[in-house]
């Protein structure tokens, strides 16, 4: 049967599509700005019919209605990354957290976390009947491949991204057309502290390096200071509008990449319409599932790979906490460890952990003698490379515990250096 006939047969409303979800099902939702809002809304509206549906999601950018208190018993969220709209449900014991490296999510989806239903948002089919996963290929494509039932929201505003990013209409079980804006992540405010951090990070980046950048103000600030660099490349789990600016300025060319030369390799995107227009049908950008892009062995094939990520606390041994404040889970590991390890294995690679020196408007030092009780170490002291704050750079790799402590105290906020020095003198039995 021609795909156009199949497409017409599968077309339905969101309310009709979600009837394919049954009580007790595991539903995996497409990632970040690709989440299919109409399908989520319809599934939640159908709550009276449903019991014990597990909703698995990584970064949730919408309002996550399945996490509301009145949804208890109908839906239970299993968070692969905790964000602003899911944190309360986790804290109140109404949602679960599964710690998992981003690179390993597809393997889980093919195994113990196998989905009954995948809810995805796609571009309209091309002339051969293939829809693109657009801004999120990551675990979203593997989820659709593993699911028994695939419900797709088809949006003409979803960019058609290239790479291993397509699914054929014949694989979809329901098609719901919805022409609406793709969620946008406005560029974050970059203040003086972030600018200082950006400047220090940029000084560790050399012409021809390939970059991984995390989400937020710090990666954006780093990009501000790269305007004089030449022939940078991208192999990153995600990127945002800042990268488009550097491509247009001729700074990011991917020309010196030894792996996927000429291409920016990425697994998901978050930004504004400007970014989504840039990636649409653009052969310069290749998107692959996250078990490829974030596999440390794949990352390591890029020479001179520099990873830049953020964290909430670093102790004097260099243990990095990124996902929790004490026992309180505030995010997820995402690709941080994938990229730190990949950078460590890359010839000429470097990994940078960048953070403001304080939290809570200067009341709390992020460099501490001991990590908070209950906090989980994200990047171990064996993996950490450079730590950067607005006060400078501490190189930790290959350094003794004493050297690490000295270097970290040197980039702590001056208000907290006295207390940290006293700890140093107690611990190492020598004057600072
Ligand atoms: N003690 C107490 N509270 C702290 C703290 C500390 N040491 N450090 C941060 N916090 C609080 C902040 O005050 C803020 O609280 P609020 O939301 O009530 O204002 C909250 O924790 C988040 O901190 P913030 O610095 O605003 O976070 P961010 O948006 O810059 O994100 C991470 C930083 C670490 C959470 C984020 O980078 C992350 O999740 N990293 C792991 C995933 C990753 O690196 N993926 C790879 C790239 S995508």
Coordinates of C-alpha atoms and ligand atoms in Angstrom, one line a residue:
X1 CA 0.0 0.0 0.0
X2 CA 1.3 3.5 -0.8
X3 CA 2.4 5.4 2.3
X4 CA 0.0 8.2 1.5
X5 CA -2.9 5.8 1.9
X6 CA -1.5 4.5 5.2
X7 CA -1.1 8.0 6.4
X8 CA -4.7 8.9 5.7
X9 CA -5.9 5.7 7.4
X10 CA -3.9 6.4 10.6
X11 CA -5.0 10.1 10.8
X12 CA -7.1 10.7 13.9
X13 CA -7.6 13.2 16.8
X14 CA -5.4 13.1 19.8
X15 CA -8.3 11.9 21.9
X16 CA -8.8 8.9 19.6
X17 CA -5.0 8.2 19.4
X18 CA -4.5 7.9 23.2
X19 CA -7.3 5.2 23.4
X20 CA -4.4 2.9 22.4
X21 CA -2.9 3.4 25.8
X22 CA -4.0 0.8 28.4
X23 CA -3.9 0.7 32.2
X24 CA -0.5 -0.6 33.3
X25 CA 1.3 0.4 30.2
X26 CA 4.7 2.1 30.1
X27 CA 4.6 5.2 28.0
X28 CA 7.8 6.8 26.9
X29 CA 7.5 10.5 25.9
X30 CA 9.8 12.2 23.3
X31 CA 12.5 14.4 24.8
X32 CA 12.8 18.1 25.7
X33 CA 11.4 20.6 23.2
X34 CA 10.1 17.7 21.0
X35 CA 7.6 16.5 23.5
X36 CA 4.2 16.1 21.8
X37 CA 2.0 18.4 23.8
X38 CA -1.3 17.5 22.2
X39 CA -0.8 13.8 22.9
X40 CA 0.3 14.4 26.5
X41 CA -2.7 16.7 27.0
X42 CA -5.1 14.1 25.6
X43 CA -3.5 11.2 27.6
X44 CA -3.9 13.2 30.8
X45 CA -7.5 14.1 30.0
X46 CA -8.2 10.4 29.6
X47 CA -7.0 9.8 33.2
X48 CA -10.4 8.5 34.5
X49 CA -10.1 5.5 32.1
X50 CA -6.4 4.8 33.0
X51 CA -4.7 3.3 36.1
X52 CA -1.0 2.7 36.9
X53 CA 0.4 4.1 33.6
X54 CA 4.1 4.7 34.0
X55 CA 5.3 7.8 32.1
X56 CA 9.0 7.8 31.3
X57 CA 10.5 11.1 30.3
X58 CA 14.0 12.7 30.3
X59 CA 14.0 16.5 30.2
X60 CA 10.4 17.6 30.4
X61 CA 10.0 21.1 29.0
X62 CA 6.2 21.3 29.0
X63 CA 4.0 21.5 32.2
X64 CA 4.1 17.7 32.8
X65 CA 0.3 17.4 33.7
X66 CA 0.7 13.7 34.6
X67 CA 2.8 14.8 37.6
X68 CA -0.1 16.7 39.2
X69 CA -1.2 15.4 42.6
X70 CA -4.7 14.5 41.3
X71 CA -3.1 12.2 38.8
X72 CA -1.9 9.8 41.5
X73 CA -3.1 6.3 40.8
X74 CA -3.6 7.1 37.1
X75 CA 0.0 8.1 36.2
X76 CA 3.3 7.7 37.9
X77 CA 6.3 9.5 36.4
X78 CA 9.6 7.8 36.1
X79 CA 12.2 10.6 35.6
X80 CA 15.4 10.0 33.8
X81 CA 16.2 13.7 34.5
X82 CA 14.5 15.8 37.1
X83 CA 13.5 19.3 36.0
X84 CA 11.5 22.3 37.2
X85 CA 8.1 20.7 36.4
X86 CA 8.8 17.3 37.7
X87 CA 10.9 18.1 40.9
X88 CA 7.9 18.6 43.2
X89 CA 6.3 15.2 42.3
X90 CA 9.7 13.6 43.0
X91 CA 10.1 15.4 46.3
X92 CA 6.5 14.5 47.4
X93 CA 7.1 10.8 46.6
X94 CA 4.7 10.8 43.7
X95 CA 7.3 10.2 41.0
X96 CA 10.4 8.0 40.7
X97 CA 14.0 8.7 39.5
X98 CA 16.0 6.3 37.5
X99 CA 19.7 7.2 37.5
X100 CA 21.1 6.4 34.1
X101 CA 23.8 7.7 31.7
X102 CA 22.1 9.4 28.7
X103 CA 24.1 7.1 26.4
X104 CA 22.6 4.0 28.0
X105 CA 18.9 4.9 27.8
X106 CA 18.4 3.3 24.4
X107 CA 19.8 0.0 25.7
X108 CA 17.4 0.2 28.7
X109 CA 14.5 0.9 26.3
X110 CA 15.4 -2.3 24.4
X111 CA 15.6 -4.2 27.6
X112 CA 14.2 -3.7 31.1
X113 CA 12.5 -0.4 30.4
X114 CA 10.9 -1.5 27.2
X115 CA 7.9 0.8 26.3
X116 CA 4.4 -0.3 25.4
X117 CA 3.7 3.1 23.9
X118 CA 5.9 5.9 22.5
X119 CA 4.5 9.4 22.2
X120 CA 6.6 11.4 19.7
X121 CA 6.5 14.6 17.6
X122 CA 7.7 14.4 14.0
X123 CA 8.1 16.4 10.9
X124 CA 5.6 15.7 8.1
X125 CA 6.6 12.8 5.8
X126 CA 8.9 13.5 2.9
X127 CA 8.1 12.2 -0.6
X128 CA 9.2 8.7 0.4
X129 CA 7.0 8.6 3.5
X130 CA 9.8 9.3 6.1
X131 CA 9.2 11.6 9.0
X132 CA 12.1 13.2 10.8
X133 CA 12.5 13.2 14.6
X134 CA 13.6 16.9 14.1
X135 CA 15.0 18.4 17.3
X136 CA 15.3 15.2 19.3
X137 CA 16.6 11.9 18.0
X138 CA 18.4 10.9 21.3
X139 CA 16.3 8.3 23.0
X140 CA 13.2 9.4 21.2
X141 CA 13.9 7.4 18.0
X142 CA 15.1 4.3 20.0
X143 CA 11.9 4.5 22.0
X144 CA 9.7 4.6 18.9
X145 CA 11.7 1.6 17.5
X146 CA 11.2 -0.4 20.7
X147 CA 7.6 0.4 21.4
X148 CA 4.6 -1.8 20.6
X149 CA 2.6 1.3 19.7
X150 CA 3.8 4.6 18.3
X151 CA 1.6 7.6 18.5
X152 CA 2.9 10.5 16.5
X153 CA 2.1 14.2 16.5
X154 CA 2.9 15.5 13.1
X155 CA 3.9 19.2 13.1
X156 CA 4.9 21.1 9.9
X157 CA 7.0 23.4 12.1
X158 CA 9.2 20.5 13.2
X159 CA 12.5 20.9 11.3
X160 CA 13.5 18.1 9.0
X161 CA 16.9 17.2 10.5
X162 CA 19.2 14.8 8.8
X163 CA 21.4 11.9 9.8
X164 CA 19.9 8.8 11.4
X165 CA 16.8 10.7 12.2
X166 CA 13.9 9.2 10.3
X167 CA 10.9 6.9 10.8
X168 CA 8.6 5.6 8.1
X169 CA 4.9 6.3 8.2
X170 CA 4.2 2.5 8.1
X171 CA 5.8 2.2 11.6
X172 CA 3.3 4.7 13.1
X173 CA 0.1 3.5 14.7
X174 CA -1.7 6.8 14.9
X175 CA -1.1 10.2 13.3
X176 CA -2.3 13.4 14.9
X177 CA -1.7 16.6 12.9
X178 CA -1.0 19.7 14.9
X179 CA 0.5 22.8 13.5
X180 CA 1.9 24.7 16.4
X181 CA 5.2 26.3 17.6
X182 CA 7.9 24.0 18.7
X183 CA 8.8 24.8 22.4
X184 CA 11.5 27.3 22.6
X185 CA 14.2 27.9 25.2
X186 CA 15.1 31.6 25.2
X187 CA 18.8 32.4 25.5
X188 CA 19.7 32.5 29.2
X189 CA 20.8 35.8 30.9
X190 CA 24.6 35.9 30.9
X191 CA 25.8 38.0 33.9
X192 CA 29.3 39.1 34.9
X193 CA 30.0 35.8 36.8
X194 CA 29.1 33.7 33.7
X195 CA 31.2 36.0 31.5
X196 CA 34.3 35.6 33.7
X197 CA 33.7 31.8 33.6
X198 CA 33.3 31.9 29.9
X199 CA 36.6 33.8 29.5
X200 CA 38.5 31.2 31.6
X201 CA 37.0 28.3 29.7
X202 CA 37.7 29.9 26.3
X203 CA 41.4 30.2 27.3
X204 CA 41.5 26.3 27.5
X205 CA 40.1 26.0 23.9
X206 CA 42.4 26.0 20.9
X207 CA 41.9 26.4 17.2
X208 CA 40.6 23.2 15.6
X209 CA 39.1 21.8 18.9
X210 CA 35.8 19.9 18.8
X211 CA 33.4 21.0 21.5
X212 CA 30.7 19.5 23.6
X213 CA 28.6 22.1 25.4
X214 CA 25.9 21.6 28.0
X215 CA 22.8 23.6 28.6
X216 CA 22.5 27.0 30.2
X217 CA 24.2 30.4 30.8
X218 CA 27.7 29.0 31.2
X219 CA 28.0 27.3 27.8
X220 CA 26.4 30.4 26.2
X221 CA 29.0 32.6 28.0
X222 CA 31.8 30.4 26.7
X223 CA 30.6 30.9 23.1
X224 CA 30.9 34.6 23.6
X225 CA 34.6 34.3 24.0
X226 CA 35.3 32.0 21.1
X227 CA 34.8 34.6 18.3
X228 CA 38.6 34.8 17.6
X229 CA 39.1 31.0 17.4
X230 CA 39.4 29.2 14.1
X231 CA 37.9 26.0 12.7
X232 CA 36.1 24.8 15.8
X233 CA 34.0 21.6 15.5
X234 CA 30.9 20.3 17.3
X235 CA 30.3 16.8 18.6
X236 CA 27.8 17.4 21.4
X237 CA 24.7 15.9 22.9
X238 CA 22.9 19.2 22.3
X239 CA 23.5 22.7 21.2
X240 CA 21.6 25.9 21.2
X241 CA 21.4 29.3 19.3
X242 CA 24.9 30.3 20.3
X243 CA 26.4 27.7 18.0
X244 CA 24.4 29.2 15.0
X245 CA 26.0 32.5 15.7
X246 CA 29.5 31.0 15.6
X247 CA 28.7 29.1 12.4
X248 CA 27.5 32.3 10.8
X249 CA 30.7 34.1 12.0
X250 CA 32.8 31.4 10.4
X251 CA 34.3 30.2 13.7
X252 CA 32.6 26.8 13.7
X253 CA 33.5 25.1 10.4
X254 CA 34.1 21.5 11.5
X255 CA 36.9 21.7 8.9
X256 CA 39.6 20.2 11.2
X257 CA 37.4 17.4 12.6
X258 CA 39.1 14.0 12.0
X259 CA 35.7 12.2 12.7
X260 CA 32.6 13.3 10.7
X261 CA 34.6 16.1 9.1
X262 CA 32.5 19.0 7.9
X263 CA 29.6 18.0 10.1
X264 CA 28.2 19.1 13.5
X265 CA 27.2 15.9 15.2
X266 CA 24.4 16.2 17.8
X267 CA 21.6 14.2 19.4
X268 CA 19.1 16.9 20.4
X269 CA 18.6 20.6 20.1
X270 CA 17.0 23.3 22.3
X271 CA 16.8 26.9 21.4
X272 CA 14.7 29.4 19.5
X273 CA 13.1 29.3 16.1
X274 CA 16.3 30.7 14.7
X275 CA 18.1 27.4 15.7
X276 CA 15.2 25.3 14.3
X277 CA 15.3 27.1 11.0
X278 CA 19.1 26.7 10.8
X279 CA 19.0 22.9 11.2
X280 CA 16.1 22.4 8.9
X281 CA 17.2 20.2 5.9
X282 CA 20.8 21.3 6.7
X283 CA 23.4 18.7 5.6
X284 CA 26.0 20.5 7.9
X285 CA 24.2 19.0 10.9
X286 CA 23.9 15.3 11.5
X287 CA 21.7 13.9 14.2
X288 CA 22.1 10.4 15.6
X289 CA 20.6 8.5 18.5
X290 CA 22.3 9.1 21.9
X291 CA 23.8 5.6 22.2
X292 CA 26.0 6.7 19.2
X293 CA 26.6 10.4 19.9
X294 CA 27.3 10.0 23.6
X295 CA 29.1 6.7 23.6
X296 CA 32.4 7.6 25.2
X297 CA 34.2 5.3 22.6
X298 CA 32.6 7.3 19.8
X299 CA 33.3 10.6 21.4
X300 CA 36.9 9.6 21.9
X301 CA 37.4 9.2 18.1
X302 CA 37.3 13.0 17.9
X303 CA 40.8 14.3 18.5
X304 CA 41.0 17.4 20.7
X305 CA 37.5 16.9 22.1
X306 CA 36.7 19.6 24.8
X307 CA 33.7 18.9 27.0
X308 CA 32.2 21.8 29.1
X309 CA 29.6 20.9 31.8
X310 CA 28.3 22.4 34.9
X311 CA 27.8 21.2 38.5
X312 CA 26.6 22.2 42.0
X313 CA 29.4 21.2 44.3
X314 CA 33.1 20.2 44.2
X315 CA 34.9 18.9 47.2
X316 CA 38.6 19.4 47.9
X317 CA 39.4 16.0 46.4
X318 CA 37.8 17.0 43.1
X319 CA 34.6 14.9 43.5
X320 CA 31.9 16.6 41.4
X321 CA 28.2 16.7 42.4
X322 CA 25.9 17.8 39.5
X323 CA 22.5 16.3 40.1
X324 CA 21.5 16.8 43.7
X325 CA 21.7 19.3 46.6
X326 CA 22.2 16.9 49.5
X327 CA 19.5 14.3 49.1
X328 CA 17.3 16.6 46.9
X329 CA 17.5 15.5 43.3
X330 CA 17.6 18.6 41.1
X331 CA 18.5 17.2 37.7
X332 CA 20.1 14.2 36.1
X333 CA 23.5 13.1 34.9
X334 CA 22.5 13.5 31.3
X335 CA 25.6 13.3 29.1
X336 CA 28.1 14.7 31.6
X337 CA 30.0 11.5 32.5
X338 CA 29.7 10.2 28.9
X339 CA 31.5 13.3 27.7
X340 CA 34.0 13.6 30.5
X341 CA 35.1 10.0 29.8
X342 CA 35.1 10.5 26.0
X343 CA 37.2 13.7 26.4
X344 CA 39.6 11.9 28.7
X345 CA 40.1 9.2 26.0
X346 CA 40.3 11.6 23.1
X347 CA 43.8 12.4 21.8
X348 CA 44.4 15.9 23.0
X349 CA 41.0 16.0 24.8
X350 CA 40.1 18.1 27.8
X351 CA 37.1 18.1 30.1
X352 CA 36.0 21.2 31.9
X353 CA 33.6 21.5 34.8
X354 CA 32.4 25.1 35.1
X355 CA 30.4 26.7 37.8
X356 CA 29.9 29.9 39.7
X357 CA 32.0 29.8 43.0
X358 CA 28.8 30.3 45.1
X359 CA 25.1 29.5 45.2
X360 CA 22.1 31.1 47.0
X361 CA 23.3 34.7 46.1
X362 CA 26.7 34.2 47.5
X363 CA 25.6 32.6 50.8
X364 CA 27.0 29.1 50.0
X365 CA 30.4 28.1 48.6
X366 CA 30.2 25.5 45.9
X367 CA 33.8 24.4 46.7
X368 CA 33.5 22.5 50.0
X369 CA 35.7 20.4 52.3
X370 CA 33.1 17.5 52.1
X371 CA 30.1 17.0 49.8
X372 CA 26.7 17.5 51.4
X373 CA 25.3 14.5 53.3
X374 CA 23.1 12.5 50.9
X375 CA 24.6 14.0 47.7
X376 CA 25.6 11.7 44.9
X377 CA 28.9 12.0 43.2
X378 CA 28.3 12.6 39.5
X379 CA 31.9 12.8 38.1
X380 CA 34.4 11.1 40.2
X381 CA 37.8 12.5 41.2
X382 CA 39.4 10.0 38.9
X383 CA 37.6 11.5 35.9
X384 CA 37.6 15.2 36.6
X385 CA 39.8 17.4 34.4
X386 CA 39.7 21.1 34.9
X387 CA 37.4 23.0 37.3
X388 CA 36.6 26.6 36.4
X389 CA 34.9 29.3 38.4
X390 CA 34.8 33.1 37.9
X391 CA 38.1 33.2 39.8
X392 CA 40.1 31.0 37.5
X393 CA 41.0 27.5 36.5
X394 CA 42.1 24.5 38.7
X395 CA 43.7 21.7 36.7
X396 CA 43.1 18.5 38.7
X397 CA 44.0 15.6 36.5
X398 CA 47.2 13.9 37.5
X399 CA 47.5 16.1 40.6
X400 CA 47.9 14.9 44.2
X401 CA 45.1 15.4 46.8
X402 CA 47.2 18.2 48.3
X403 CA 47.7 19.9 44.9
X404 CA 44.0 19.6 44.1
X405 CA 43.0 21.1 47.4
X406 CA 45.4 24.1 46.9
X407 CA 44.2 24.6 43.3
X408 CA 40.5 24.5 44.2
X409 CA 40.9 26.9 47.2
X410 CA 42.6 29.3 44.8
X411 CA 39.4 29.5 42.7
X412 CA 36.9 29.5 45.6
X413 CA 35.1 32.7 46.4
X414 CA 37.4 34.9 48.6
X415 CA 34.8 34.9 51.4
X416 CA 35.2 31.2 51.8
X417 CA 38.9 30.7 51.2
X418 CA 39.8 31.3 55.0
X419 CA 37.6 28.3 56.1
X420 CA 38.9 26.1 53.3
X421 CA 42.5 26.9 54.1
X422 CA 41.9 25.9 57.8
X423 CA 40.5 22.6 56.5
X424 CA 43.6 22.2 54.3
X425 CA 45.9 22.7 57.2
X426 CA 44.0 20.2 59.4
X427 CA 43.8 17.6 56.6
X428 CA 47.4 17.9 55.2
X429 CA 49.1 19.0 58.4
X430 CA 51.0 21.8 56.8
X431 CA 50.6 25.6 56.5
X432 CA 48.7 26.7 53.4
Ligands
LIG1 N1 24.2 24.3 47.5 C1 22.9 24.5 47.6 N2 22.1 24.9 46.5 C2 22.7 24.9 45.3 C3 24.1 24.6 45.1 C4 24.8 24.3 46.3 N3 26.1 24.0 46.2 N4 24.4 24.7 43.8 C5 23.2 25.0 43.2 N5 22.2 25.1 44.1 C6 20.8 25.4 43.8 C7 20.7 26.8 43.1 O1 20.6 27.8 44.0 C8 19.4 26.6 42.3 O2 18.3 26.6 43.2 P1 17.0 27.4 42.8 O3 16.5 26.6 41.6 O4 16.1 27.2 44.0 O5 17.4 28.7 42.4 C9 19.5 25.1 41.9 O6 20.4 24.5 42.8 C10 20.1 24.9 40.5 O7 21.3 25.5 40.4 P2 21.8 26.4 39.2 O8 23.2 26.8 39.4 O9 20.8 27.5 38.9 O10 21.7 25.3 38.0 P3 21.9 25.4 36.5 O11 20.6 25.7 35.8 O12 23.0 26.3 36.1 O13 22.3 23.9 36.2 C11 23.2 21.9 36.9 C12 23.4 23.4 36.8 C13 24.5 21.3 37.5 C14 22.0 21.5 37.7 C15 23.1 21.3 35.4 O14 24.2 21.8 34.7 C16 23.0 19.8 35.4 O15 22.0 19.3 35.6 N6 24.2 19.1 35.1 C17 24.2 17.7 34.9 C18 23.7 17.3 33.6 C19 24.8 17.6 32.5 O16 25.8 18.1 32.8 N7 24.5 17.2 31.3 C20 25.4 17.4 30.2 C21 25.1 18.5 29.3 S1 23.4 18.7 28.9

